[in-house]
Short mmCIF file of C-alpha atoms in Angstrom, two decimals:
data_model
loop_
_atom_site.label_atom_id
_atom_site.label_comp_id
_atom_site.label_asym_id
_atom_site.label_seq_id
_atom_site.Cartn_x
_atom_site.Cartn_y
_atom_site.Cartn_z
CA MET A 127 32.43 -9.75 -63.42
CA LYS A 128 30.85 -7.71 -60.66
CA LYS A 129 27.40 -8.32 -62.11
CA ILE A 130 27.94 -12.07 -62.25
CA LEU A 131 29.10 -12.21 -58.64
CA LEU A 132 26.16 -10.09 -57.49
CA TYR A 133 23.60 -12.20 -59.33
CA THR A 134 25.18 -15.37 -58.03
CA TRP A 135 24.98 -14.09 -54.42
CA MET A 136 21.34 -13.14 -54.87
CA LEU A 137 20.53 -16.57 -56.26
CA VAL A 138 22.20 -18.26 -53.29
CA VAL A 139 20.24 -16.10 -50.84
CA GLY A 140 17.02 -16.77 -52.68
CA ALA A 141 17.61 -20.52 -52.67
CA THR A 142 18.41 -20.43 -48.96
CA SER A 143 15.27 -18.46 -48.26
CA LEU A 144 13.12 -20.87 -50.23
CA THR A 145 14.64 -23.84 -48.47
CA SER A 146 14.14 -22.19 -45.11
CA CYS A 147 10.51 -21.36 -45.78
CA SER A 148 9.68 -24.80 -47.05
CA GLU A 149 11.36 -26.77 -44.29
CA ASP A 150 10.58 -24.77 -41.08
CA ASP A 151 6.97 -24.83 -39.90
CA LEU A 152 5.93 -22.71 -36.92
CA SER A 153 5.35 -24.75 -33.81
CA PRO A 154 1.97 -24.30 -32.14
CA VAL A 155 3.75 -24.38 -28.74
CA SER A 156 5.04 -21.00 -27.52
CA VAL A 157 8.69 -20.78 -26.49
CA ILE A 158 7.68 -18.18 -23.86
CA THR A 159 6.59 -19.98 -20.73
CA SER A 160 5.70 -18.82 -17.25
CA PRO A 161 7.39 -20.44 -14.27
CA GLN A 162 5.17 -23.12 -12.79
CA THR A 163 4.61 -23.08 -9.03
CA SER A 164 2.56 -25.76 -7.34
CA GLN A 165 -0.08 -24.53 -4.91
CA ASN A 166 0.83 -24.83 -1.24
CA ASP A 167 -1.60 -24.56 1.70
CA PHE A 168 -1.18 -20.78 1.83
CA ASP A 169 -1.96 -20.40 -1.88
CA LYS A 170 -5.15 -22.40 -1.39
CA TRP A 171 -6.10 -20.25 1.62
CA LEU A 172 -5.48 -17.07 -0.40
CA GLU A 173 -7.63 -18.35 -3.23
CA LYS A 174 -10.53 -18.97 -0.84
CA ASN A 175 -10.19 -15.76 1.20
CA PHE A 176 -8.93 -13.20 -1.33
CA VAL A 177 -9.27 -14.37 -4.93
CA LEU A 178 -12.74 -15.91 -4.99
CA PRO A 179 -14.63 -13.38 -2.81
CA TYR A 180 -12.80 -10.17 -3.85
CA ASN A 181 -10.65 -10.95 -6.92
CA ILE A 182 -7.59 -9.78 -4.95
CA ASP A 183 -4.17 -11.12 -5.94
CA PHE A 184 -1.88 -11.36 -2.90
CA LYS A 185 1.69 -11.68 -4.19
CA TYR A 186 4.09 -12.78 -1.49
CA ARG A 187 6.74 -14.42 -3.67
CA LEU A 188 9.44 -12.07 -4.96
CA ASP A 189 8.37 -10.81 -8.39
CA ASP A 190 10.76 -8.48 -10.26
CA ASN A 191 7.93 -7.27 -12.48
CA GLU A 192 5.94 -5.92 -9.52
CA LEU A 193 8.79 -4.38 -7.49
CA ASP A 194 10.90 -1.26 -7.89
CA MET A 195 14.32 -2.72 -8.55
CA ASN A 196 15.98 0.62 -7.83
CA TYR A 197 15.84 -0.58 -4.23
CA TYR A 198 17.35 -3.63 -2.60
CA GLN A 199 14.47 -6.11 -2.40
CA VAL A 200 14.20 -9.27 -0.32
CA PRO A 201 11.26 -11.70 -0.29
CA ALA A 202 8.95 -11.75 2.70
CA SER A 203 9.29 -14.88 4.80
CA TYR A 204 6.51 -17.45 4.45
CA GLU A 205 5.32 -16.92 8.04
CA SER A 206 5.39 -13.12 7.76
CA ALA A 207 3.34 -13.27 4.56
CA ILE A 208 0.72 -15.49 6.21
CA ILE A 209 0.45 -13.13 9.19
CA MET A 210 0.18 -10.09 6.91
CA ALA A 211 -2.59 -11.75 4.89
CA HIS A 212 -4.58 -12.60 8.01
CA VAL A 213 -4.34 -9.10 9.50
CA LEU A 214 -5.09 -7.50 6.14
CA LYS A 215 -8.22 -9.62 5.82
CA TYR A 216 -9.46 -9.16 9.38
CA ALA A 217 -8.49 -5.54 10.11
CA CYS A 218 -8.77 -3.98 6.64
CA VAL A 219 -10.87 -5.88 4.10
CA GLU A 220 -13.56 -6.93 6.57
CA VAL A 221 -13.60 -3.45 8.09
CA TYR A 222 -14.79 -1.99 4.79
CA ASN A 223 -17.30 -4.83 4.45
CA GLU A 224 -18.68 -3.86 7.85
CA VAL A 225 -18.74 -0.08 7.32
CA ALA A 226 -19.35 0.34 3.58
CA GLY A 227 -20.68 -3.03 2.45
CA VAL A 228 -19.10 -5.96 0.67
CA GLU A 229 -19.97 -4.57 -2.78
CA PHE A 230 -17.93 -1.44 -1.99
CA THR A 231 -14.97 -3.62 -1.00
CA ARG A 232 -15.26 -5.80 -4.08
CA ARG A 233 -15.45 -2.82 -6.40
CA TYR A 234 -12.93 -0.38 -4.93
CA PHE A 235 -10.49 -2.17 -2.66
CA PRO A 236 -7.15 -2.71 -4.45
CA LYS A 237 -6.95 -5.84 -6.56
CA MET A 238 -3.31 -6.60 -5.90
CA PHE A 239 -1.07 -6.59 -2.84
CA VAL A 240 2.66 -7.07 -3.33
CA LEU A 241 4.97 -7.79 -0.39
CA SER A 242 8.65 -7.25 0.24
CA GLY A 243 10.41 -8.34 3.39
CA GLU A 244 12.46 -5.16 3.86
CA TRP A 245 11.80 -1.40 3.75
CA GLU A 246 12.80 0.56 0.65
CA TYR A 247 15.56 2.81 1.96
CA ARG A 248 16.23 6.17 0.29
CA ASN A 249 19.47 8.14 0.28
CA ASN A 250 17.96 11.05 2.25
CA GLY A 251 17.54 8.99 5.41
CA THR A 252 13.85 8.13 4.86
CA TYR A 253 12.36 4.81 3.78
CA ILE A 254 9.27 3.80 1.86
CA LEU A 255 6.59 1.84 3.71
CA GLY A 256 4.24 1.38 0.77
CA THR A 257 2.95 2.77 -2.51
CA ALA A 258 -0.24 2.71 -4.56
CA GLU A 259 -0.25 2.30 -8.32
CA GLY A 260 -2.92 2.80 -10.94
CA GLY A 261 -5.78 2.64 -8.47
CA LYS A 262 -5.48 -1.14 -8.26
CA LYS A 263 -2.21 -2.16 -6.61
CA ILE A 264 -0.67 -1.58 -3.17
CA PHE A 265 2.94 -2.43 -2.43
CA LEU A 266 3.80 -3.12 1.23
CA ALA A 267 7.43 -3.11 2.30
CA GLY A 268 8.94 -4.49 5.50
CA ALA A 269 6.58 -7.44 5.91
CA ASP A 270 9.17 -9.34 7.94
CA TYR A 271 8.89 -6.71 10.71
CA LEU A 272 5.18 -7.34 11.31
CA PRO A 273 5.46 -10.42 13.61
CA ALA A 274 7.88 -8.57 15.90
CA VAL A 275 5.56 -5.54 15.96
CA ILE A 276 2.54 -7.64 16.93
CA ARG A 277 4.52 -9.42 19.66
CA GLY A 278 5.42 -6.05 21.17
CA GLU A 279 9.15 -6.36 20.62
CA ALA A 280 11.37 -3.25 20.69
CA GLY A 281 12.78 -3.82 17.22
CA TYR A 282 13.88 -6.26 14.54
CA ARG A 283 17.06 -6.64 12.45
CA GLN A 284 18.80 -3.92 14.50
CA PHE A 285 15.89 -1.62 13.63
CA SER A 286 14.22 0.13 16.58
CA PHE A 287 10.47 0.72 16.44
CA VAL A 288 9.03 4.17 17.15
CA SER A 289 6.96 3.10 20.16
CA SER A 290 6.73 0.52 22.92
CA ASP A 291 3.02 0.14 22.11
CA PRO A 292 2.42 -2.65 19.54
CA LEU A 293 -0.82 -1.07 18.27
CA THR A 294 0.96 2.22 17.57
CA ASN A 295 3.75 0.41 15.74
CA MET A 296 1.34 -1.76 13.76
CA ASN A 297 -0.41 1.31 12.40
CA TYR A 298 2.70 3.43 11.97
CA TYR A 299 4.54 0.89 9.85
CA PHE A 300 1.75 -1.02 8.11
CA PHE A 301 -1.94 -0.38 8.43
CA LYS A 302 -1.94 3.40 8.38
CA THR A 303 -0.03 2.92 5.12
CA ILE A 304 -2.75 0.64 3.72
CA HIS A 305 -5.51 3.13 4.54
CA HIS A 306 -3.33 5.97 3.21
CA GLU A 307 -2.80 4.21 -0.11
CA PHE A 308 -6.45 3.16 -0.33
CA THR A 309 -7.37 6.83 0.13
CA HIS A 310 -5.30 7.62 -2.98
CA ILE A 311 -7.24 4.97 -4.87
CA LEU A 312 -10.57 6.49 -3.80
CA ASN A 313 -9.31 9.98 -4.72
CA GLN A 314 -8.27 8.74 -8.16
CA THR A 315 -11.84 7.53 -8.66
CA LYS A 316 -13.64 10.57 -7.21
CA ASN A 317 -11.74 13.75 -6.47
CA TYR A 318 -12.21 15.80 -3.32
CA SER A 319 -13.09 19.50 -3.07
CA GLU A 320 -10.43 21.94 -4.27
CA ASP A 321 -11.06 23.87 -1.06
CA PHE A 322 -8.87 21.35 0.73
CA GLN A 323 -5.67 22.37 -1.03
CA LEU A 324 -6.31 26.05 -0.33
CA ILE A 325 -6.23 25.68 3.48
CA THR A 326 -2.43 25.42 3.65
CA GLY A 327 -1.75 25.80 -0.07
CA SER A 328 1.40 27.92 0.19
CA LEU A 329 3.08 25.65 2.75
CA TYR A 330 3.62 22.42 0.78
CA VAL A 331 7.33 21.63 0.39
CA ALA A 332 7.45 18.51 -1.84
CA ASP A 333 10.42 16.23 -1.07
CA SER A 334 11.81 18.62 1.54
CA TRP A 335 9.22 17.45 4.09
CA SER A 336 11.81 15.38 6.00
CA GLU A 337 14.38 18.16 6.27
CA LYS A 338 14.77 20.88 8.87
CA PRO A 339 12.88 23.05 9.64
CA ASN A 340 9.98 21.24 7.92
CA ASN A 341 10.26 18.14 10.10
CA VAL A 342 9.49 20.06 13.30
CA ASP A 343 6.41 22.01 14.42
CA TYR A 344 4.38 20.79 11.43
CA LEU A 345 1.28 20.44 13.63
CA LYS A 346 1.39 24.16 14.37
CA ARG A 347 1.45 24.83 10.62
CA GLY A 348 -1.68 22.74 10.11
CA PHE A 349 -0.23 19.39 9.03
CA ILE A 350 -1.02 16.14 10.82
CA SER A 351 2.39 14.67 9.94
CA SER A 352 5.66 15.83 8.46
CA TYR A 353 4.94 13.86 5.29
CA ALA A 354 1.59 15.64 4.89
CA GLN A 355 3.59 18.72 3.84
CA HIS A 356 4.63 16.98 0.62
CA SER A 357 1.51 17.91 -1.38
CA HIS A 358 -2.24 18.31 -0.95
CA GLN A 359 -2.74 14.74 -2.20
CA GLU A 360 -0.47 13.31 0.51
CA ASP A 361 -1.97 15.71 3.05
CA PHE A 362 -5.49 14.41 2.38
CA ALA A 363 -4.39 10.76 2.59
CA GLU A 364 -2.46 11.43 5.81
CA MET A 365 -5.45 13.19 7.39
CA LEU A 366 -7.81 10.30 6.74
CA SER A 367 -5.41 7.44 7.46
CA LEU A 368 -4.09 8.93 10.71
CA TYR A 369 -7.57 9.82 11.91
CA VAL A 370 -8.98 6.31 11.46
CA THR A 371 -5.94 4.58 12.98
CA SER A 372 -5.64 6.83 16.07
CA ASP A 373 -7.95 6.90 19.08
CA GLU A 374 -9.61 10.10 20.29
CA ALA A 375 -7.07 10.63 23.07
CA GLN A 376 -4.19 10.64 20.58
CA TRP A 377 -6.07 12.91 18.19
CA GLN A 378 -6.79 15.46 20.93
CA LYS A 379 -3.14 15.31 22.01
CA TRP A 380 -2.15 16.33 18.50
CA MET A 381 -4.71 19.15 18.49
CA THR A 382 -3.28 20.47 21.75
CA GLU A 383 0.26 20.35 20.35
CA ALA A 384 -0.95 22.18 17.22
CA GLY A 385 -2.13 25.18 19.23
CA THR A 386 -5.17 27.28 18.44
CA SER A 387 -4.15 28.26 14.90
CA GLY A 388 -2.80 24.86 13.82
CA ALA A 389 -5.72 22.96 15.34
CA GLN A 390 -8.22 25.11 13.43
CA LEU A 391 -6.45 24.38 10.14
CA LEU A 392 -6.48 20.67 10.92
CA GLU A 393 -10.16 20.70 11.88
CA ASP A 394 -10.98 22.53 8.64
CA LYS A 395 -9.18 19.82 6.68
CA LEU A 396 -10.82 17.03 8.67
CA GLU A 397 -14.25 18.46 7.94
CA ILE A 398 -13.61 18.26 4.19
CA VAL A 399 -12.28 14.71 4.57
CA ARG A 400 -15.34 13.75 6.62
CA ASP A 401 -17.77 15.24 4.08
CA TYR A 402 -15.94 13.63 1.16
CA MET A 403 -16.10 10.15 2.63
CA GLN A 404 -19.73 10.52 3.66
CA ASN A 405 -21.05 12.22 0.53
CA GLU A 406 -19.00 10.41 -2.11
CA TRP A 407 -18.69 6.96 -0.52
CA ASN A 408 -21.35 6.83 2.20
CA VAL A 409 -18.64 6.04 4.75
CA ASP A 410 -18.77 7.44 8.30
CA ILE A 411 -15.12 7.93 9.27
CA ASP A 412 -15.92 7.66 12.99
CA GLN A 413 -17.53 4.27 12.43
CA LEU A 414 -14.57 3.31 10.25
CA ARG A 415 -12.16 4.33 13.01
CA SER A 416 -14.06 2.38 15.65
CA SER A 417 -14.07 -0.81 13.58
CA ILE A 418 -10.37 -0.54 12.66
CA LEU A 419 -9.18 0.03 16.21
CA SER A 420 -11.41 -2.68 17.66
CA ARG A 421 -10.20 -5.30 15.18
CA GLU A 422 -6.58 -4.29 15.59
CA GLU A 423 -6.93 -4.73 19.35
CA ASP A 424 -8.19 -8.26 18.69
CA VAL A 425 -5.01 -8.95 16.70
CA ILE A 426 -2.73 -7.60 19.43
CA LYS A 427 -4.56 -9.55 22.16
CA GLY A 428 -4.16 -12.78 20.22
CA ASP A 429 -7.86 -13.27 19.54
CA VAL A 430 -7.16 -13.91 15.86
CA ASP A 431 -5.25 -17.04 14.77
CA LEU A 432 -2.74 -15.47 12.41
CA LEU A 433 -1.30 -18.74 11.11
CA ASP A 434 -4.48 -20.72 10.52
CA LEU A 435 -4.64 -22.04 6.94
CA SER A 436 -7.67 -24.28 7.34
CA LEU A 437 -10.16 -24.09 4.48
#
């Protein structure tokens, strides 16, 4: 009896399978579809100014696949995204065209920028301004703060800026971050001398950089910022990005605060950074600094139309 029931069940399954195979043909149309978004004026401007000349994808719409969803994410406003794109083009992309040549920019500048309207807040009291990934992508947080920074406002969304100087704030929150992350991309392509990590090799503190006593007197220990104490990789990126986004007066102020011993360590590091950029990339960091600061001043003075979408 058991055998009869078993054979009967197998025959039913077989008949069902045959029927299924004979009646259901695979459709040539995929059931997996991407959301369709019609191009607006900004999309067309981005295509002309980022995609076609540099193959750079500028993602300003909220995209779960490109964001770290361990943090609370909000989309950048349309106006903030337009302003960010204009400043990025004028004061970053075109800077490297001017100093290193357009072929350098096309080959090495990151191929994707992803925006979020808010900072990524961490539970230790710090917040993430930006990250680099895979040598191709830069994530920029807090895009909605940029218009207030450029206008010279004291803060935004109950958030107080670090300075009353709009240029200082612009670099502190945004464009120092871009040059910092781009430095990581260059380092991932061509490494720097191991001598750099030996200068203050025993003093790196990883994630404890924001805690006492590491967050005070770091200049005297030979670090240009508190975050530079994280690792030699972050130290190198901080040295270059802070140098090219700070004028000579600010740099000398830091050297004075560092004292004789700290200033010597910082100058030793800067010399390796300078040689690396010149020898590996044919980039003069003093020329780079001059171009960055000059173009950023143009932005602050209102000499650049940050909302123009004409083609």
